[in-house]
Amino acid sequence: MAETFDNQTFGVGNSTTGVLLGVPLTNTTTFTGTNAVSGLTGVTIDGAVDQPGSSVQVALNVGGVAQASVAGTYRGFSQSSPTAEPIYYFDTTVAGVGTPVTVAVSAGPVPLLSAAAPIDTSNVTAPDSPLIVCFVTGTRIRTERGEVAVEDLQIGDLAVTASGAHKPIRWIGHRLVEAADHAAPQDVWPVRITAGALAMGVPVRDLLVSPDHCLVFDDVLVPAKHLINGATIRQEPVEAVGYWHIELDSHEALLAEGAPAESYRDCGMHAFFEGAEGWGHRVGDKAPVALLAPHALSGPRLHGVKAILIARAKHLGARRVEDPGLQVVADGQVLTPASIDNRRFTFAVPEGTQTLVLRSRSSVPAHWIAENEDRRRLGVRVSELCADGTAVAMADAQLAQGWNAVEPNGQERWTEGEAHLPVCRALSFQADWFLGYPVETVSEPMPVNAAVSFAAPVLRLVANG
């Protein structure tokens, strides 16, 4: 299931209702309706949604009449851009109203329901909140009373920022994300920044944050996912993870395990977290919170940060190996090549084989080449594939699981590290690979001085220009 609503209340500006005018929602139409019964009051949703038809319980106010708990059916969502908060639509049957009442809720602003509000119900999976910028349970935040685990912080605690200022915590939100059930679990797996990965003594202990949580470098914000190098900074596959938001009056650089990491910046996502109580009165009348610094999502500023962190990873023991570890595996059995000639491999496949897989080491170029922004996971590059003497086109439908898209020349295709092959008795292909694959582990970094200052200036790691 892609989104869970745990008795979450969406207040003014984040919910609305409308009545369909006899035009049912289909997978090709836009919403057509009226706002005659729209209520500018909160709507509460309880239940998990995935495909259209998922059932939830809805509490709402229709025409001034409170409906404590009515059955609702998830109909689909609309999203103005890939990074915008999705708007979720539910149909409900309300006493005294002859036609279904449609409810729209979102962590972001919700426009009034109208024919101009598109809705896609073509077997879509409900999208999760697009940006989760949080600390993982257990992360220690520097406060006036010392380092405190994020789950033990209290509203009113004075957080020590990277500039040395003491600023009160205004809101704390938390959420359990079931990564195992997520449509794209890598989008929510936490990123581990190992002790000393950013600089000597920074962080002082391993720091775990969500992929989109930004670290502060000089005068830019860089999401943790753009810093991954597979060694000192790497993503951690998990089944579930607890995420926490810490909000101050302004967007600040908190000291999380001694590293400057952004505080929560109010962008309308409170409703997706427990602890949403107490902020609803601010929705709609609170001025947008200014960014602490601009984002560096691509280009020279990002490349400069990456170059320094990759160099540091090498200093701490990160290494690469030239051997791609190429194997062909038939039903779990590693096959010995019949021949290898200038990187052309041939294999005799046992009779009765059910599954044939091309396995190798893999890496993400953007993780270990500072100026590279290719975030595909690449194994080996295959061409001239033949099965039982017949050429297999790189765009062949049999090459689906474990393969990247066909290269622009139409003749080559990268695997992702474990690519399924057509089952055959005689297999041959040409393969090329990187000059070196990063070994995605690293030895323990050198000891750091536990007494390192927590009020140090924001890290200055970006080269001039």
Short mmCIF file of C-alpha atoms in Angstrom, two decimals, residues 49-314:
data_model
loop_
_atom_site.label_atom_id
_atom_site.label_comp_id
_atom_site.label_asym_id
_atom_site.label_seq_id
_atom_site.Cartn_x
_atom_site.Cartn_y
_atom_site.Cartn_z
CA VAL A 49 -5.08 3.30 -0.04
CA ASP A 50 -3.34 1.76 -3.00
CA GLN A 51 -5.37 1.06 -6.13
CA PRO A 52 -8.69 2.83 -6.83
CA GLY A 53 -11.42 1.12 -4.86
CA SER A 54 -9.47 1.00 -1.58
CA SER A 55 -11.80 1.55 1.38
CA VAL A 56 -11.38 4.14 4.13
CA GLN A 57 -13.45 5.79 6.83
CA VAL A 58 -14.17 9.49 6.44
CA ALA A 59 -15.34 12.08 8.96
CA LEU A 60 -16.56 15.32 7.39
CA ASN A 61 -19.10 18.12 7.49
CA VAL A 62 -21.60 18.34 4.65
CA GLY A 63 -23.86 21.36 4.45
CA GLY A 64 -23.30 22.09 8.12
CA VAL A 65 -24.14 18.55 9.22
CA ALA A 66 -21.31 16.60 10.85
CA GLN A 67 -20.81 13.06 9.58
CA ALA A 68 -18.79 11.22 12.24
CA SER A 69 -17.70 8.24 10.18
CA VAL A 70 -18.88 7.27 6.74
CA ALA A 71 -17.49 4.73 4.30
CA GLY A 72 -15.23 6.15 1.63
CA THR A 73 -13.72 4.74 -1.55
CA TYR A 74 -10.43 5.94 -2.99
CA ARG A 75 -10.96 7.17 -6.56
CA GLY A 76 -7.58 8.47 -7.65
CA PHE A 77 -5.34 11.50 -7.41
CA SER A 78 -4.16 14.56 -9.27
CA GLN A 79 -0.70 16.10 -9.13
CA SER A 80 0.30 19.38 -10.77
CA SER A 81 3.98 18.43 -10.96
CA PRO A 82 6.23 15.51 -9.91
CA THR A 83 7.27 17.35 -6.74
CA ALA A 84 3.85 18.78 -5.86
CA GLU A 85 1.78 17.29 -3.07
CA PRO A 86 -0.78 14.88 -4.58
CA ILE A 87 -4.47 15.55 -4.06
CA TYR A 88 -6.36 12.38 -3.10
CA TYR A 89 -10.03 11.91 -4.03
CA PHE A 90 -12.56 9.76 -2.16
CA ASP A 91 -16.22 9.03 -2.86
CA THR A 92 -18.53 8.87 0.16
CA THR A 93 -22.23 8.21 0.64
CA VAL A 94 -23.72 10.74 3.02
CA ALA A 95 -27.14 10.56 4.67
CA GLY A 96 -29.54 13.07 3.17
CA VAL A 97 -27.51 13.55 -0.02
CA GLY A 98 -28.79 11.58 -2.98
CA THR A 99 -25.56 11.48 -4.98
CA PRO A 100 -22.04 10.54 -3.92
CA VAL A 101 -20.07 13.24 -2.17
CA THR A 102 -16.48 13.48 -3.34
CA VAL A 103 -13.80 14.53 -0.86
CA ALA A 104 -10.40 15.90 -1.84
CA VAL A 105 -7.52 16.09 0.65
CA SER A 106 -3.83 16.89 0.43
CA ALA A 107 -0.84 17.87 2.51
CA GLY A 108 -0.62 20.86 0.18
CA PRO A 109 -3.23 23.40 -0.94
CA VAL A 110 -6.46 21.99 -2.38
CA PRO A 111 -8.43 23.98 -4.98
CA LEU A 112 -12.20 23.83 -5.07
CA LEU A 113 -13.51 20.80 -6.92
CA SER A 114 -14.44 21.70 -10.47
CA ALA A 115 -14.26 20.50 -14.05
CA ALA A 116 -10.78 22.04 -14.15
CA ALA A 117 -9.45 19.60 -11.53
CA PRO A 118 -8.08 16.57 -13.43
CA ILE A 119 -8.19 13.17 -11.81
CA ASP A 120 -6.50 10.02 -13.05
CA THR A 121 -8.08 6.72 -11.97
CA SER A 122 -6.49 4.50 -14.62
CA ASN A 123 -5.33 1.79 -12.24
CA VAL A 124 -2.91 4.18 -10.55
CA THR A 125 -1.13 3.43 -7.32
CA ALA A 126 -1.71 6.14 -4.75
CA PRO A 127 1.47 8.23 -4.61
CA ASP A 128 3.26 8.80 -1.36
CA SER A 129 4.13 12.30 -0.23
CA PRO A 130 6.83 13.21 -2.78
CA LEU A 131 9.42 14.70 -0.44
CA ILE A 132 10.08 13.26 3.00
CA VAL A 133 12.71 15.40 4.68
CA CYS A 134 13.30 13.92 8.10
CA PHE A 135 15.63 12.48 10.71
CA VAL A 136 15.54 8.77 11.56
CA THR A 137 14.46 7.72 15.06
CA GLY A 138 17.45 7.85 17.40
CA THR A 139 19.19 10.80 15.73
CA ARG A 140 20.67 13.10 18.36
CA ILE A 141 20.02 16.81 17.96
CA ARG A 142 22.12 19.43 19.74
CA THR A 143 20.01 21.46 22.18
CA GLU A 144 20.64 23.80 25.07
CA ARG A 145 20.23 20.81 27.40
CA GLY A 146 22.69 18.67 25.43
CA GLU A 147 22.35 16.08 22.70
CA VAL A 148 18.81 14.71 22.70
CA ALA A 149 17.39 11.85 20.64
CA VAL A 150 14.92 13.28 18.18
CA GLU A 151 12.06 11.25 19.64
CA ASP A 152 12.74 12.73 23.09
CA LEU A 153 12.67 16.37 21.99
CA GLN A 154 9.88 18.58 23.25
CA ILE A 155 8.19 21.61 21.79
CA GLY A 156 9.90 24.59 23.38
CA ASP A 157 13.34 22.96 23.61
CA LEU A 158 16.06 25.34 22.45
CA ALA A 159 17.90 23.85 19.48
CA VAL A 160 21.49 24.91 18.92
CA THR A 161 21.93 25.85 15.26
CA ALA A 162 25.14 25.62 13.26
CA SER A 163 25.64 29.36 13.73
CA GLY A 164 25.54 28.92 17.51
CA ALA A 165 22.11 30.49 17.97
CA HIS A 166 19.57 28.93 20.35
CA LYS A 167 16.12 28.73 18.78
CA PRO A 168 12.90 27.17 20.13
CA ILE A 169 11.37 24.08 18.55
CA ARG A 170 7.84 24.96 17.41
CA TRP A 171 6.59 21.65 16.01
CA ILE A 172 7.58 17.98 16.03
CA GLY A 173 6.03 15.47 13.65
CA HIS A 174 6.72 11.79 13.17
CA ARG A 175 5.67 9.02 10.86
CA LEU A 176 6.36 5.31 10.37
CA VAL A 177 7.07 4.58 6.70
CA GLU A 178 6.50 0.99 5.58
CA ALA A 179 9.23 0.81 2.97
CA ALA A 180 8.57 -2.87 2.24
CA ASP A 181 5.11 -1.95 0.94
CA HIS A 182 6.22 1.18 -0.89
CA ALA A 183 5.93 1.24 -4.69
CA ALA A 184 9.52 2.54 -4.92
CA PRO A 185 11.20 1.65 -1.60
CA GLN A 186 14.49 3.29 -2.57
CA ASP A 187 12.65 6.62 -2.48
CA VAL A 188 12.16 6.27 1.28
CA TRP A 189 15.12 4.16 2.43
CA PRO A 190 17.27 6.21 4.81
CA VAL A 191 20.73 7.44 3.87
CA ARG A 192 23.54 6.63 6.33
CA ILE A 193 26.27 9.26 6.57
CA THR A 194 29.03 7.50 8.47
CA ALA A 195 31.05 9.15 11.22
CA GLY A 196 33.66 11.46 9.73
CA ALA A 197 32.28 11.20 6.18
CA LEU A 198 31.83 14.96 5.75
CA ALA A 199 34.94 16.19 7.54
CA MET A 200 37.12 15.25 10.49
CA GLY A 201 34.65 14.60 13.31
CA VAL A 202 31.58 15.42 11.21
CA PRO A 203 29.31 13.72 11.89
CA VAL A 204 30.55 12.51 15.27
CA ARG A 205 28.41 9.37 14.92
CA ASP A 206 26.61 7.82 11.99
CA LEU A 207 23.77 10.08 10.89
CA LEU A 208 20.66 8.64 9.23
CA VAL A 209 18.26 10.88 7.34
CA SER A 210 15.65 10.53 4.62
CA PRO A 211 16.91 10.70 1.02
CA ASP A 212 15.56 14.21 0.45
CA HIS A 213 16.82 15.66 3.73
CA CYS A 214 19.37 18.36 2.98
CA LEU A 215 22.80 18.81 4.49
CA VAL A 216 24.18 22.35 4.60
CA PHE A 217 27.44 23.03 2.76
CA ASP A 218 28.83 26.56 2.60
CA ASP A 219 25.84 28.42 1.15
CA VAL A 220 23.94 25.56 -0.48
CA LEU A 221 21.57 22.77 0.54
CA VAL A 222 22.25 19.31 -0.88
CA PRO A 223 19.83 16.36 -0.47
CA ALA A 224 21.46 13.33 1.13
CA LYS A 225 20.54 11.18 -1.88
CA HIS A 226 22.84 13.31 -4.06
CA LEU A 227 25.79 12.67 -1.71
CA ILE A 228 25.67 8.86 -1.81
CA ASN A 229 29.00 7.32 -2.77
CA GLY A 230 28.29 3.72 -1.80
CA ALA A 231 31.01 3.72 0.85
CA THR A 232 31.01 6.44 3.50
CA ILE A 233 27.54 7.64 2.46
CA ARG A 234 25.14 4.91 1.44
CA GLN A 235 21.47 4.03 1.37
CA GLU A 236 20.17 1.47 3.86
CA PRO A 237 17.46 -0.94 2.63
CA VAL A 238 14.93 -1.34 5.45
CA GLU A 239 11.44 -2.78 5.80
CA ALA A 240 10.20 0.15 7.87
CA VAL A 241 11.67 3.37 9.22
CA GLY A 242 10.55 6.04 11.68
CA TYR A 243 10.97 9.59 10.39
CA TRP A 244 10.85 12.81 12.42
CA HIS A 245 10.37 16.46 11.50
CA ILE A 246 11.74 19.28 13.67
CA GLU A 247 10.40 22.75 12.89
CA LEU A 248 11.65 26.10 14.19
CA ASP A 249 10.29 29.56 13.44
CA SER A 250 12.65 29.75 10.48
CA HIS A 251 14.51 27.34 8.23
CA GLU A 252 17.78 26.61 10.06
CA ALA A 253 20.82 24.34 10.07
CA LEU A 254 20.38 22.04 13.07
CA LEU A 255 23.31 20.04 14.42
CA ALA A 256 22.37 16.39 13.96
CA GLU A 257 25.10 14.10 15.29
CA GLY A 258 27.29 17.19 14.93
CA ALA A 259 26.54 17.72 11.22
CA PRO A 260 24.64 20.73 9.87
CA ALA A 261 21.30 19.43 8.58
CA GLU A 262 18.20 21.39 7.72
CA SER A 263 15.24 21.82 10.02
CA TYR A 264 11.75 21.22 8.68
CA ARG A 265 10.52 23.97 6.36
CA ASP A 266 6.74 24.30 6.36
CA CYS A 267 5.48 23.40 2.90
CA GLY A 268 2.11 21.92 3.79
CA MET A 269 3.11 18.38 4.78
CA HIS A 270 2.16 18.46 8.47
CA ALA A 271 -0.92 16.37 7.86
CA PHE A 272 1.17 13.40 6.78
CA PHE A 273 2.76 13.16 10.24
CA GLU A 274 1.54 12.33 13.71
CA GLY A 275 1.80 15.40 15.88
CA ALA A 276 -0.14 17.51 13.37
CA GLU A 277 -2.29 18.92 16.16
CA GLY A 278 -1.62 22.53 16.95
CA TRP A 279 -0.51 23.66 13.53
CA GLY A 280 -3.83 23.69 11.69
CA HIS A 281 -4.70 27.22 12.75
CA ARG A 282 -1.65 28.43 10.87
CA VAL A 283 -2.56 26.92 7.51
CA GLY A 284 -3.51 29.60 5.03
CA ASP A 285 -2.43 32.54 7.17
CA LYS A 286 1.26 31.78 7.65
CA ALA A 287 3.71 33.38 5.26
CA PRO A 288 5.92 30.93 3.35
CA VAL A 289 9.13 30.13 5.20
CA ALA A 290 12.24 31.33 3.37
CA LEU A 291 14.93 28.82 2.48
CA LEU A 292 18.06 28.87 4.61
CA ALA A 293 20.10 28.62 1.39
CA PRO A 294 19.48 27.65 -2.24
CA HIS A 295 19.42 24.01 -3.28
CA ALA A 296 22.27 22.51 -5.29
CA LEU A 297 20.59 19.68 -7.18
CA SER A 298 22.88 19.68 -10.22
CA GLY A 299 25.69 21.60 -11.81
CA PRO A 300 29.05 22.91 -10.55
CA ARG A 301 28.00 23.59 -6.95
CA LEU A 302 26.82 20.02 -6.46
CA HIS A 303 29.85 18.65 -8.29
CA GLY A 304 32.16 20.62 -6.01
CA VAL A 305 30.60 19.18 -2.86
CA LYS A 306 30.67 15.66 -4.29
CA ALA A 307 34.31 15.93 -5.35
CA ILE A 308 35.42 16.75 -1.81
CA LEU A 309 33.31 14.01 -0.23
CA ILE A 310 34.44 11.39 -2.77
CA ALA A 311 38.07 12.34 -2.10
CA ARG A 312 37.42 12.01 1.62
CA ALA A 313 35.82 8.60 1.11
CA LYS A 314 38.97 7.43 -0.67
#
